[in-house]
PDB file of C-alpha atoms in Angstrom:
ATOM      1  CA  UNK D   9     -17.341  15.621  13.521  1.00  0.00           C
ATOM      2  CA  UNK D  10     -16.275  12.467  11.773  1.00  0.00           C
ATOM      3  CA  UNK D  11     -18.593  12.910   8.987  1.00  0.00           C
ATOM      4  CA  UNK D  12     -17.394  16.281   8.537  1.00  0.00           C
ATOM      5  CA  UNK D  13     -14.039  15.443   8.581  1.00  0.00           C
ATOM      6  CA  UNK D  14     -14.946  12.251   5.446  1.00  0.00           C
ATOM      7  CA  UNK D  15     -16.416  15.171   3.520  1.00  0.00           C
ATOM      8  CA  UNK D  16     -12.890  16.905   3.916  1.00  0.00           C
ATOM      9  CA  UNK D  17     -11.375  13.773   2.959  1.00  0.00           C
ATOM     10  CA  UNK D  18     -13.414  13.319  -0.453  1.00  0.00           C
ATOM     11  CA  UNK D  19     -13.295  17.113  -1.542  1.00  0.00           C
ATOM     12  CA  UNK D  20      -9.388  16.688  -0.906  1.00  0.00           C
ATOM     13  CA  UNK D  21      -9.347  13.589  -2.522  1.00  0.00           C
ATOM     14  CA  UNK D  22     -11.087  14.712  -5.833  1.00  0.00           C
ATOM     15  CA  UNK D  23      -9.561  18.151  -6.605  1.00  0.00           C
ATOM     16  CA  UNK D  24      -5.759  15.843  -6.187  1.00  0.00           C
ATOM     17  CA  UNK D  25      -7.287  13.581  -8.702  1.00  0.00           C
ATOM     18  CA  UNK D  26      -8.481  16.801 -11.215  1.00  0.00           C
ATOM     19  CA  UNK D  27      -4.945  17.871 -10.406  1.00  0.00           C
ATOM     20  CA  UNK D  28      -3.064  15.162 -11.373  1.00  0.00           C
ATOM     21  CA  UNK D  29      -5.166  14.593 -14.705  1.00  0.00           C
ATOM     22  CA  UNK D  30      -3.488  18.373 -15.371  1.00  0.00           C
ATOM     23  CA  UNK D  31      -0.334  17.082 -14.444  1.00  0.00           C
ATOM     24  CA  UNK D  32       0.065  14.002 -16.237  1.00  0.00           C
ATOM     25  CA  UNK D  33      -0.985  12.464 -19.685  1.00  0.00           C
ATOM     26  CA  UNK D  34      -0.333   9.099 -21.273  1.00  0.00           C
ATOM     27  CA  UNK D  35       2.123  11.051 -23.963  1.00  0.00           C
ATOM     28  CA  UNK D  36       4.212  11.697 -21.155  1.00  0.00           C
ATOM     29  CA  UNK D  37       3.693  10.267 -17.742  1.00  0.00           C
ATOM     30  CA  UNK D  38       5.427   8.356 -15.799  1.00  0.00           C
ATOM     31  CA  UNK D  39       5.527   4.567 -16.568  1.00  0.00           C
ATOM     32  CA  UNK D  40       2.373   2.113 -15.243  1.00  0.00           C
ATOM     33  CA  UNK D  41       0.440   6.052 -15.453  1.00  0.00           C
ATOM     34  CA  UNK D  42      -2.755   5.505 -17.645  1.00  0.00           C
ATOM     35  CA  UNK D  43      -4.934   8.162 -17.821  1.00  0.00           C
ATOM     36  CA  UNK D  44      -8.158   7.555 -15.766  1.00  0.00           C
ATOM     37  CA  UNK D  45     -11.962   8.009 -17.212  1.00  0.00           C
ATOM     38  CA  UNK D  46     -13.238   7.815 -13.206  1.00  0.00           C
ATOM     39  CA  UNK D  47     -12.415   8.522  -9.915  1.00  0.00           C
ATOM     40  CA  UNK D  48     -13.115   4.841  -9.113  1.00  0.00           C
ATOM     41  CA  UNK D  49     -11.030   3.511 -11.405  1.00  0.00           C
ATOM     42  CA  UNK D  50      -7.717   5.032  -9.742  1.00  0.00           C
ATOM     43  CA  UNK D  51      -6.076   2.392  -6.691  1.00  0.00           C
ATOM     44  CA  UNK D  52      -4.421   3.832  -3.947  1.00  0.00           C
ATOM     45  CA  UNK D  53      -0.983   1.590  -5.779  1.00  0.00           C
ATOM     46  CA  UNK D  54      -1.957   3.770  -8.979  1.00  0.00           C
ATOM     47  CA  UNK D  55      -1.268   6.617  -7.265  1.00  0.00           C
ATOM     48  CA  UNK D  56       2.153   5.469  -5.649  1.00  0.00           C
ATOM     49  CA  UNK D  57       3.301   4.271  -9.270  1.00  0.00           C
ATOM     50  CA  UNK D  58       2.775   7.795 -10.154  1.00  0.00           C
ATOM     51  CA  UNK D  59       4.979   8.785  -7.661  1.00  0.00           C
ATOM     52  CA  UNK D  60       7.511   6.846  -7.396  1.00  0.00           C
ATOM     53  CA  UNK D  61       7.917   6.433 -11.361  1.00  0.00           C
ATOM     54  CA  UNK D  62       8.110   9.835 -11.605  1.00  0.00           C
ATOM     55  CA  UNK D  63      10.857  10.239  -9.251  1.00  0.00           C
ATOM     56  CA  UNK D  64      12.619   7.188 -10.444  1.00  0.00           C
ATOM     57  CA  UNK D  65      13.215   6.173  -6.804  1.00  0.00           C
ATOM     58  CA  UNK D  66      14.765   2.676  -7.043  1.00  0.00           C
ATOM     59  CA  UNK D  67      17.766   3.445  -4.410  1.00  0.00           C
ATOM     60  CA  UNK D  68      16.210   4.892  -1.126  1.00  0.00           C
ATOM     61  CA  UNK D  69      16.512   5.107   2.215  1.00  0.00           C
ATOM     62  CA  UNK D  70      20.609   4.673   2.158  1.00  0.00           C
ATOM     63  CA  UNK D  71      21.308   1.017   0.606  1.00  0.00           C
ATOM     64  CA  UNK D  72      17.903  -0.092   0.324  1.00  0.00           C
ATOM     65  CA  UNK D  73      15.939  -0.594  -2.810  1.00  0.00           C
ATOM     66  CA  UNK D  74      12.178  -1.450  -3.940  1.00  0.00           C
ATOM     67  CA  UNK D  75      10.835  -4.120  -4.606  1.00  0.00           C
ATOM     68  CA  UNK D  76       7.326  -4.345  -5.937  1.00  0.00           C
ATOM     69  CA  UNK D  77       7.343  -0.512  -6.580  1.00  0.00           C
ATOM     70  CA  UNK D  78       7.178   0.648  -2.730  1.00  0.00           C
ATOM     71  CA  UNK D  79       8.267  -2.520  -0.345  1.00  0.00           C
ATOM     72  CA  UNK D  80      11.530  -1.027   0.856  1.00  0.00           C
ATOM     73  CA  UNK D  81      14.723  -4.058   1.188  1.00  0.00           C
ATOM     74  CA  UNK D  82      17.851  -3.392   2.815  1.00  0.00           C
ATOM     75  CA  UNK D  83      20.731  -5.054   1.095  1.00  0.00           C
ATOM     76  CA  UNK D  84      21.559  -8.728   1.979  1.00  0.00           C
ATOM     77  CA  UNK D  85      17.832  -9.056   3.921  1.00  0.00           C
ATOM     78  CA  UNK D  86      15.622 -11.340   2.957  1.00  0.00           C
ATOM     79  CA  UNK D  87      12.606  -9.195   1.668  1.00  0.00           C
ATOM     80  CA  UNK D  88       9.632 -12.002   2.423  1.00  0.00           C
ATOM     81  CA  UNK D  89      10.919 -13.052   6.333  1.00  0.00           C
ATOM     82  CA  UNK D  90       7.525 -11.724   7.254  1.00  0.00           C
ATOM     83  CA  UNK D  91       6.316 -14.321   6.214  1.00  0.00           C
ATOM     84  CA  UNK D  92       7.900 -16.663   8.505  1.00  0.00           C
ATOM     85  CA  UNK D  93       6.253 -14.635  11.467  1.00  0.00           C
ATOM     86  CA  UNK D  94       9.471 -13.781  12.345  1.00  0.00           C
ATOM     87  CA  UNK D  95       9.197  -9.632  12.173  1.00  0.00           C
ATOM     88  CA  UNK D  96       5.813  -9.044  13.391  1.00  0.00           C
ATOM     89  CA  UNK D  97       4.924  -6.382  16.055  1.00  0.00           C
ATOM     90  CA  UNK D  98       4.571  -7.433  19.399  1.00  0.00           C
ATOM     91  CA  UNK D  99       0.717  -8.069  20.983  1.00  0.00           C
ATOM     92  CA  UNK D 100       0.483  -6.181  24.468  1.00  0.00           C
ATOM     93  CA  UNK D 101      -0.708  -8.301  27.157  1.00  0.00           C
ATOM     94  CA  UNK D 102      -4.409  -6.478  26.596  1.00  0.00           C
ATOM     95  CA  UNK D 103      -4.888  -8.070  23.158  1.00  0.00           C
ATOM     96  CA  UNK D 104      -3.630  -4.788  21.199  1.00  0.00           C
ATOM     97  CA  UNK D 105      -0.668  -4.654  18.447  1.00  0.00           C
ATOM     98  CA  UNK D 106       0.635  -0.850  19.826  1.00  0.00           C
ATOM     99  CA  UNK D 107       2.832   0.681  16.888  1.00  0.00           C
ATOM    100  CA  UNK D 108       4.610   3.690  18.133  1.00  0.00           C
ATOM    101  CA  UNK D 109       4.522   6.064  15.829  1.00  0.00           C
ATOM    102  CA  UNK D 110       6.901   9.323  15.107  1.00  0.00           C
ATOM    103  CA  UNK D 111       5.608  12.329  12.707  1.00  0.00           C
ATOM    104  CA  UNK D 112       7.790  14.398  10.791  1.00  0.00           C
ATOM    105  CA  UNK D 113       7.391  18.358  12.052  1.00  0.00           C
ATOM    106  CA  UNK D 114       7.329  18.850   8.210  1.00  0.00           C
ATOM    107  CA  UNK D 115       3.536  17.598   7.815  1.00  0.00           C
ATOM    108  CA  UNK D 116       1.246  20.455   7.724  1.00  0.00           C
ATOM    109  CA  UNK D 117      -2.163  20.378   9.840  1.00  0.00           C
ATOM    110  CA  UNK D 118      -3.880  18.766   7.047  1.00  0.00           C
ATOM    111  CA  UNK D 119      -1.343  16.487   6.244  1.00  0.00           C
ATOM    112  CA  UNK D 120      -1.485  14.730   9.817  1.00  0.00           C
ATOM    113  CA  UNK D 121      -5.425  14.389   9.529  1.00  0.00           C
ATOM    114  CA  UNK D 122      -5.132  12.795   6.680  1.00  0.00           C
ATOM    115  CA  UNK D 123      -2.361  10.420   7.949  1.00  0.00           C
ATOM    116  CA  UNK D 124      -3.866   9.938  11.072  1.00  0.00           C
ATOM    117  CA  UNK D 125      -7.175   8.925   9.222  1.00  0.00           C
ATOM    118  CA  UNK D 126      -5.227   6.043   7.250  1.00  0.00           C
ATOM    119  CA  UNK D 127      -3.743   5.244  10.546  1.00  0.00           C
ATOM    120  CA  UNK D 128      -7.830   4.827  11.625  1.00  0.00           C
ATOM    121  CA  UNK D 129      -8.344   3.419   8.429  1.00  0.00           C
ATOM    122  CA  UNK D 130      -6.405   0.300   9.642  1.00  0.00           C
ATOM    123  CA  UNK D 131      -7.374   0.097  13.660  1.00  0.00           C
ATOM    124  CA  UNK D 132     -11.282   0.076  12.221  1.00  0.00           C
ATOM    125  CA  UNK D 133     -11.983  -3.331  12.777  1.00  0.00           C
ATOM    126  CA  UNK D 134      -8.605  -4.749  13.966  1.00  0.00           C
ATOM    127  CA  UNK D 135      -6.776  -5.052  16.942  1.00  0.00           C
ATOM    128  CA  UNK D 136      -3.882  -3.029  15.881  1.00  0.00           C
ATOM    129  CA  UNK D 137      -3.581   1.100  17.295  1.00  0.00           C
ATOM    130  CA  UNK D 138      -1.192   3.490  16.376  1.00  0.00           C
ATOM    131  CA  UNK D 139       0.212   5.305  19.483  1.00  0.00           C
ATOM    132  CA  UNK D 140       2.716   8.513  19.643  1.00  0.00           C
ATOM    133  CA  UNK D 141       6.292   7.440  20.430  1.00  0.00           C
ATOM    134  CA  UNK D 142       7.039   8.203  23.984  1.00  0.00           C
ATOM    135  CA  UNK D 143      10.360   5.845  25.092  1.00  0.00           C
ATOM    136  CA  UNK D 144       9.199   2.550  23.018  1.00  0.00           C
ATOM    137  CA  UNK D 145      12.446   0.919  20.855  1.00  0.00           C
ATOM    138  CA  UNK D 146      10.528  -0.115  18.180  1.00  0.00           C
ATOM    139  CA  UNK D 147       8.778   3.041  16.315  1.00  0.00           C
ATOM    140  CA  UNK D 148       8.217   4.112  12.766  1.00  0.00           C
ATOM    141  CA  UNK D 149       9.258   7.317  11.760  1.00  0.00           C
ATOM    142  CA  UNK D 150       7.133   9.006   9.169  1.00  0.00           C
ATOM    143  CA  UNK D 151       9.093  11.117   7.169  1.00  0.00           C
ATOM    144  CA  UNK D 152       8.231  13.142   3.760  1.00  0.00           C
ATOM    145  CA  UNK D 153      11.115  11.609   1.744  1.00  0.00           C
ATOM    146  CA  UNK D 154      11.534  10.974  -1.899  1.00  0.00           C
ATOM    147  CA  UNK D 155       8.045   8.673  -2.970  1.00  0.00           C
ATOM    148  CA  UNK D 156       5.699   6.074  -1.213  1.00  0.00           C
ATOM    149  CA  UNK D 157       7.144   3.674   0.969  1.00  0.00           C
ATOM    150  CA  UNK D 158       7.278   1.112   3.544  1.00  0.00           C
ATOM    151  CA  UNK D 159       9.746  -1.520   5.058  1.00  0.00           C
ATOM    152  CA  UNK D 160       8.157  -5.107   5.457  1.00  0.00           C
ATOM    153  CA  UNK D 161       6.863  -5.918   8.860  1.00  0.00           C
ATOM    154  CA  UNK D 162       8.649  -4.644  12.078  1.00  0.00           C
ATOM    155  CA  UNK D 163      12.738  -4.576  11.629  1.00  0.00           C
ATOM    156  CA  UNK D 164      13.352  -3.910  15.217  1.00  0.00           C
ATOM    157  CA  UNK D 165      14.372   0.312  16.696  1.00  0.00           C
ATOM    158  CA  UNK D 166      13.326   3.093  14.178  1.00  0.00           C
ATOM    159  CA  UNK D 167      12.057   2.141  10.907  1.00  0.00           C
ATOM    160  CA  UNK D 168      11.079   4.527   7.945  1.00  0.00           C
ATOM    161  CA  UNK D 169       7.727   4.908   6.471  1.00  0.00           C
ATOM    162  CA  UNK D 170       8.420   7.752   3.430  1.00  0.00           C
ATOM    163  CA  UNK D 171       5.207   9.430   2.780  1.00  0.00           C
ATOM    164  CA  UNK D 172       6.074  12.110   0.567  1.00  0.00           C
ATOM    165  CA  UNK D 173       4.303  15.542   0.503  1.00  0.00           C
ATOM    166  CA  UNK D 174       1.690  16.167  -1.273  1.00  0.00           C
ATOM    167  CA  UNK D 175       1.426  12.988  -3.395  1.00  0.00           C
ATOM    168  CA  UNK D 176       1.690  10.301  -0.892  1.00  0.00           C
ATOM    169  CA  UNK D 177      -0.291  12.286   1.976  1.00  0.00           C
ATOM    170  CA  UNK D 178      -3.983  10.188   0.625  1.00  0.00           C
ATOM    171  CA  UNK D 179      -5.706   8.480   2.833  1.00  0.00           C
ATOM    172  CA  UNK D 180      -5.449   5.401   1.192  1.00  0.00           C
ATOM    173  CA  UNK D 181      -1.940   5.363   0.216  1.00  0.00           C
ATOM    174  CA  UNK D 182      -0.787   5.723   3.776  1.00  0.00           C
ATOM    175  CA  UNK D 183      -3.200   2.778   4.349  1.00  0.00           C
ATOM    176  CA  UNK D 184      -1.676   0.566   1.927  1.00  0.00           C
ATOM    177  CA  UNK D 185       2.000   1.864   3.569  1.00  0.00           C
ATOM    178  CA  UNK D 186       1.179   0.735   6.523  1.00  0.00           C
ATOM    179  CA  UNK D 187      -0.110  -2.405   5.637  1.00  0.00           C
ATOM    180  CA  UNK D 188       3.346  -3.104   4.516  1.00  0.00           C
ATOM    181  CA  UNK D 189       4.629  -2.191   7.402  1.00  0.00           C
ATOM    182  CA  UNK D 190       2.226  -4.748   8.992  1.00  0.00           C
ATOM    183  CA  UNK D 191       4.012  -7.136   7.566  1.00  0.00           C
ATOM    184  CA  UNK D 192       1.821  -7.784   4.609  1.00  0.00           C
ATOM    185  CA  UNK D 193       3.079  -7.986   0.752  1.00  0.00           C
ATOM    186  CA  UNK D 194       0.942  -7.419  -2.493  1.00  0.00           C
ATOM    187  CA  UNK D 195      -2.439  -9.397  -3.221  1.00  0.00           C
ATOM    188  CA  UNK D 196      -1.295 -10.657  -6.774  1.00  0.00           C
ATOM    189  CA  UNK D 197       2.104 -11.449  -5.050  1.00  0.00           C
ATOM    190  CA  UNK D 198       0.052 -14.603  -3.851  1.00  0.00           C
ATOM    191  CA  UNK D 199       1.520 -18.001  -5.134  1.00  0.00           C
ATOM    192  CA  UNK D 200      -2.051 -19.249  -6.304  1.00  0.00           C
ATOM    193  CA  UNK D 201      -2.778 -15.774  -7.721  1.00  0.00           C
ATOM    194  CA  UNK D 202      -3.146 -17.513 -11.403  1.00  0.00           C
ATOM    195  CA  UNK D 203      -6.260 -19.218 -10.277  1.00  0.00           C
ATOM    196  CA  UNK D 204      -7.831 -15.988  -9.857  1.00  0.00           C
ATOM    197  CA  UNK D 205      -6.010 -13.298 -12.229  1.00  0.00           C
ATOM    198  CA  UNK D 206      -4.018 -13.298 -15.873  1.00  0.00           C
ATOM    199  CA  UNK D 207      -0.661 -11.446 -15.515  1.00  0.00           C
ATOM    200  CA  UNK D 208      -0.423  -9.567 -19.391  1.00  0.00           C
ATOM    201  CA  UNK D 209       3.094  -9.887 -19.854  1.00  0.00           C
ATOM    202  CA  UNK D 210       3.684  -8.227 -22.793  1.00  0.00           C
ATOM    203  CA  UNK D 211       1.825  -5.149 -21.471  1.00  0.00           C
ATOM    204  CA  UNK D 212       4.405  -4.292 -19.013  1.00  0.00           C
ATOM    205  CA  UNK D 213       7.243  -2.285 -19.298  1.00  0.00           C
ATOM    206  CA  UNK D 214      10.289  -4.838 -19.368  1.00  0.00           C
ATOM    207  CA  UNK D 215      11.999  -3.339 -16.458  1.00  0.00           C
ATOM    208  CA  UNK D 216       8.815  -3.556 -14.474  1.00  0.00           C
ATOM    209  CA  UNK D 217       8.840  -6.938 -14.977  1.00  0.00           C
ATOM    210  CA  UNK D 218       9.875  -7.968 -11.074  1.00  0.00           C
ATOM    211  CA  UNK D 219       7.089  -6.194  -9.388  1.00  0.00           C
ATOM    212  CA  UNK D 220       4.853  -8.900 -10.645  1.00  0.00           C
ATOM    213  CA  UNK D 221       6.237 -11.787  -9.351  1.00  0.00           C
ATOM    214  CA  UNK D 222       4.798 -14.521  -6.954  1.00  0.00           C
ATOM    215  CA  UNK D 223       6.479 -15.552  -3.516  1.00  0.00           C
ATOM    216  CA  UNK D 224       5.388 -18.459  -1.164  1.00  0.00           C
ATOM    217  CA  UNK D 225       3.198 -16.401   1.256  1.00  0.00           C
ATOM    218  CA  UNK D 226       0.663 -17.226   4.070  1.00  0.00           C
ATOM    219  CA  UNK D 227      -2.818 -16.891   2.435  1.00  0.00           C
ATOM    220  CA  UNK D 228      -4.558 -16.951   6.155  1.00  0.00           C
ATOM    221  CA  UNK D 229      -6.763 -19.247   4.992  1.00  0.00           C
ATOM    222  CA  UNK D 230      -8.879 -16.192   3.525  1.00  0.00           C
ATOM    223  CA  UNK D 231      -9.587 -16.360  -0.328  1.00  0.00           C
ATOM    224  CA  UNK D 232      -8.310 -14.374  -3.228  1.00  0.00           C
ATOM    225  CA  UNK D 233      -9.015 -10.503  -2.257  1.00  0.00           C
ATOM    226  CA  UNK D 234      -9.510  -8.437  -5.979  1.00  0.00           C
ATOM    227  CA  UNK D 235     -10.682  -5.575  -3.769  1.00  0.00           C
ATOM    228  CA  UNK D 236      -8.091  -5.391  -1.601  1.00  0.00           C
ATOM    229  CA  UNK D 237      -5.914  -2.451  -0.937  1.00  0.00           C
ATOM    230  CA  UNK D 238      -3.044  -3.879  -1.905  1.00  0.00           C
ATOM    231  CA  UNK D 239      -4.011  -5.459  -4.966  1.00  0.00           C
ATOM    232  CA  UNK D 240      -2.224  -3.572  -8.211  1.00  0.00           C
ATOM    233  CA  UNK D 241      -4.881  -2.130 -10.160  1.00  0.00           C
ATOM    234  CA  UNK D 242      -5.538  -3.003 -14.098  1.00  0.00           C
ATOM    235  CA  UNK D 243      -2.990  -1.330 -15.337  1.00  0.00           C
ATOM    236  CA  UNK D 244       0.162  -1.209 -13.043  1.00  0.00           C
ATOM    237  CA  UNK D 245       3.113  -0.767 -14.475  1.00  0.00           C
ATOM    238  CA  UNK D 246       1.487  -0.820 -18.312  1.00  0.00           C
ATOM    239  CA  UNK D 247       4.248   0.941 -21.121  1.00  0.00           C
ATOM    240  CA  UNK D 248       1.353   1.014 -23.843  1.00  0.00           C
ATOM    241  CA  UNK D 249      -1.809   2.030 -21.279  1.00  0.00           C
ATOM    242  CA  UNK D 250      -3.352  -1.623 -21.930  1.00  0.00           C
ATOM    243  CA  UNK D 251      -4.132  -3.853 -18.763  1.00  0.00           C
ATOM    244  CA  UNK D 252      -1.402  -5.873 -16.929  1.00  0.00           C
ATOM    245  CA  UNK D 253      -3.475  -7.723 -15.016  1.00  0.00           C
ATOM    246  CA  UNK D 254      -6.817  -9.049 -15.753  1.00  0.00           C
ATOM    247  CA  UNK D 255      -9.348 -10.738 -13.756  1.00  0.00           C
ATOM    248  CA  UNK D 256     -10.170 -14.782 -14.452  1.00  0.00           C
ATOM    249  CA  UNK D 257     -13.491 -15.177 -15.994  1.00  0.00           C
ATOM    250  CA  UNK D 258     -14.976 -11.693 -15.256  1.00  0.00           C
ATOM    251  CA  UNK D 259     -12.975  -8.344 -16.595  1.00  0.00           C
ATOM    252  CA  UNK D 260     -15.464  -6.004 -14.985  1.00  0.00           C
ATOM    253  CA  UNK D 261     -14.520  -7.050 -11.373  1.00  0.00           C
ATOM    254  CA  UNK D 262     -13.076  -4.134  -9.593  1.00  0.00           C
ATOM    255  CA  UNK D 263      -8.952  -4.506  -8.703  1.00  0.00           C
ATOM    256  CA  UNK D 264      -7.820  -2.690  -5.720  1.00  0.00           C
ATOM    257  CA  UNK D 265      -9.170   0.077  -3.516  1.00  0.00           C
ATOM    258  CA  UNK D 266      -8.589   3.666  -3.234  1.00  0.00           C
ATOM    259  CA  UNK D 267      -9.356   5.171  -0.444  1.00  0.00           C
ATOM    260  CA  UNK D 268     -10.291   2.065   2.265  1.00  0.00           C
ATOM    261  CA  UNK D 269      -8.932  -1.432   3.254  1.00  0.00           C
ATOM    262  CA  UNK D 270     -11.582  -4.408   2.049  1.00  0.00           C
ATOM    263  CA  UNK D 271     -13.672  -6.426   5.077  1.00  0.00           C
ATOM    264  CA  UNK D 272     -10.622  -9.409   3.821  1.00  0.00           C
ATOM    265  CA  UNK D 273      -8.079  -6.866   4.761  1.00  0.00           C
ATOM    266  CA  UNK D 274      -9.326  -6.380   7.848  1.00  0.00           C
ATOM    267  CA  UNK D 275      -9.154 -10.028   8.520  1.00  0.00           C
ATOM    268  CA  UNK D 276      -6.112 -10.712   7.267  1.00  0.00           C
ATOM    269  CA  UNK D 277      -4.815  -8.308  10.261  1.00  0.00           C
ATOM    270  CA  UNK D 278      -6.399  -9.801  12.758  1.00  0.00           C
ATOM    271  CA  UNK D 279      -5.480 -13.667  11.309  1.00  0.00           C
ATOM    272  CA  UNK D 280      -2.216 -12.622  11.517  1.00  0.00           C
ATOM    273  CA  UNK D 281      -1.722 -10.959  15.064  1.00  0.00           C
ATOM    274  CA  UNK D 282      -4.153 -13.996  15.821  1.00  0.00           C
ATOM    275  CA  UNK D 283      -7.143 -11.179  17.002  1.00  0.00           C
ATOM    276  CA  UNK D 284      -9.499 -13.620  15.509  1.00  0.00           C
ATOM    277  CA  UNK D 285     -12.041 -12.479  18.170  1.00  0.00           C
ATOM    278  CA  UNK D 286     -12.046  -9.179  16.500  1.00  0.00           C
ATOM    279  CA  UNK D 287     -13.614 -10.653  13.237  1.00  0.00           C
ATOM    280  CA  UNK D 288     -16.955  -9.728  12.246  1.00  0.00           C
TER     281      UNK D 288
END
């Protein structure tokens, strides 16, 4: 059943991708689009850019705005507390991080495979499970608003996760979501993310400028993560279609993911919610 259910995945996966490549073109697409050669090439924060972009969704959710293209930030909130441990989920008493979880009526059949799926995407591995809301305080509501996106870490009561239908319902753009929601920021966000990458400047369109800053984040103790899923790819955010980020020493080295978290992901999760037994 699972395997049939991947192959479902993949075919869906690949006629969006021949659909967007209809859709958009570098004469007119959105800004940080770049018109892919491969279906490899494409990171599951490529396809939010597309998105969002093209929605030009900067005010959302009431008074919150983006930051970093999909981290949602109420006004006057701090949008890196996570990183104090102070807006994690709460660990049950059987080692488990239980999110309760509320799904839009909107989402189609397919749609909630395909969300549930990311949602399996992240327990793989980790100690976290998603869990229907019954009478829990703390929830996420998954709703099909306007673009891709996530608050940072738990807020406390219902929270917003927007995953907007059709182009946010991918497998690994509801991963990366909810990785926000975890609590977790953007790989190049990293403070010692020069070691490891060259942010092109002048490739990126000047009011994209923000989304590639660096904040004073817990690295774990786990090393530099190209692959991970939410690492921009190449070309976020380009306004000429040339790369904005480039890897140190070797260009060919894969940034991002697009449909799965990497093994560092996983342990990243498991670091923080201190599941360290869960580590492979």
């Amino acid at each position: 059943m699972e395997q049939i259910i991947l192959l479902c995945m993949v075919s869906i996966c690949l006629s969006a991708v021949q659909a967007q490549k209809f859709l958009f073109n570098q004469k007119w697409g959105p800004a940080g689009y770049k018109e892919w050669r491969g279906v490899n090439e494409e990171t599951a924060m490529d396809k939010i850019i597309k998105t969002n972009e093209l929605k030009a969704t900067q005010i959302i959710d009431g008074a919150a705005t983006l930051r970093e293209g999909d981290i949602a930030v109420s006004s006057g909130r701090a949008p890196k507390i996570c990183f104090a441990r102070s807006c994690l989920w709460s660990k049950s008493v059987d080692g488990h991080v239980y999110i309760a979880y509320n799904l839009s009526p909107e989402y189609n059949e397919m749609d909630t495979m395909l969300i549930k799926t990311g949602m399996a995407n992240i327990e793989q591995g980790t100690c976290v499970r998603f869990v229907p809301r019954t009478h829990q305080r703390d929830y996420i509501d998954i709703q099909p608003k306007s673009g891709c996106w996530s608050y940072l870490g738990a807020r406390g009561g219902r929270q917003t996760v927007s995953l907007q239908i059709p182009n946010c319902v991918q497998v690994g753009v509801v991963s990366h979501e909810f990785m926000h929601t975890l609590g977790f920021v953007h790989e190049q966000s990293r403070l010692d993310r020069d070691n490891y990458v060259t942010i092109m400047w002048p490739n990126i369109s000047r009011d994209r400028l923000r989304n590639f800053e660096k904040f004073r984040t817990d690295t774990l103790g786990l090393p530099y993560d190209y692959g991970s899923i939410l690492h921009f790819g190449k070309y976020a955010y380009s306004q000429r279609g040339e790369a904005t980020i480039l890897p140190k020493d070797n260009n060919n080295i894969q940034l991002g993911q697009a449909l799965s978290l990497s093994h560092i992901d996983r342990l990243k999760i498991n670091r923080l919610y201190n599941c360290d037994d869960m580590d492979d």
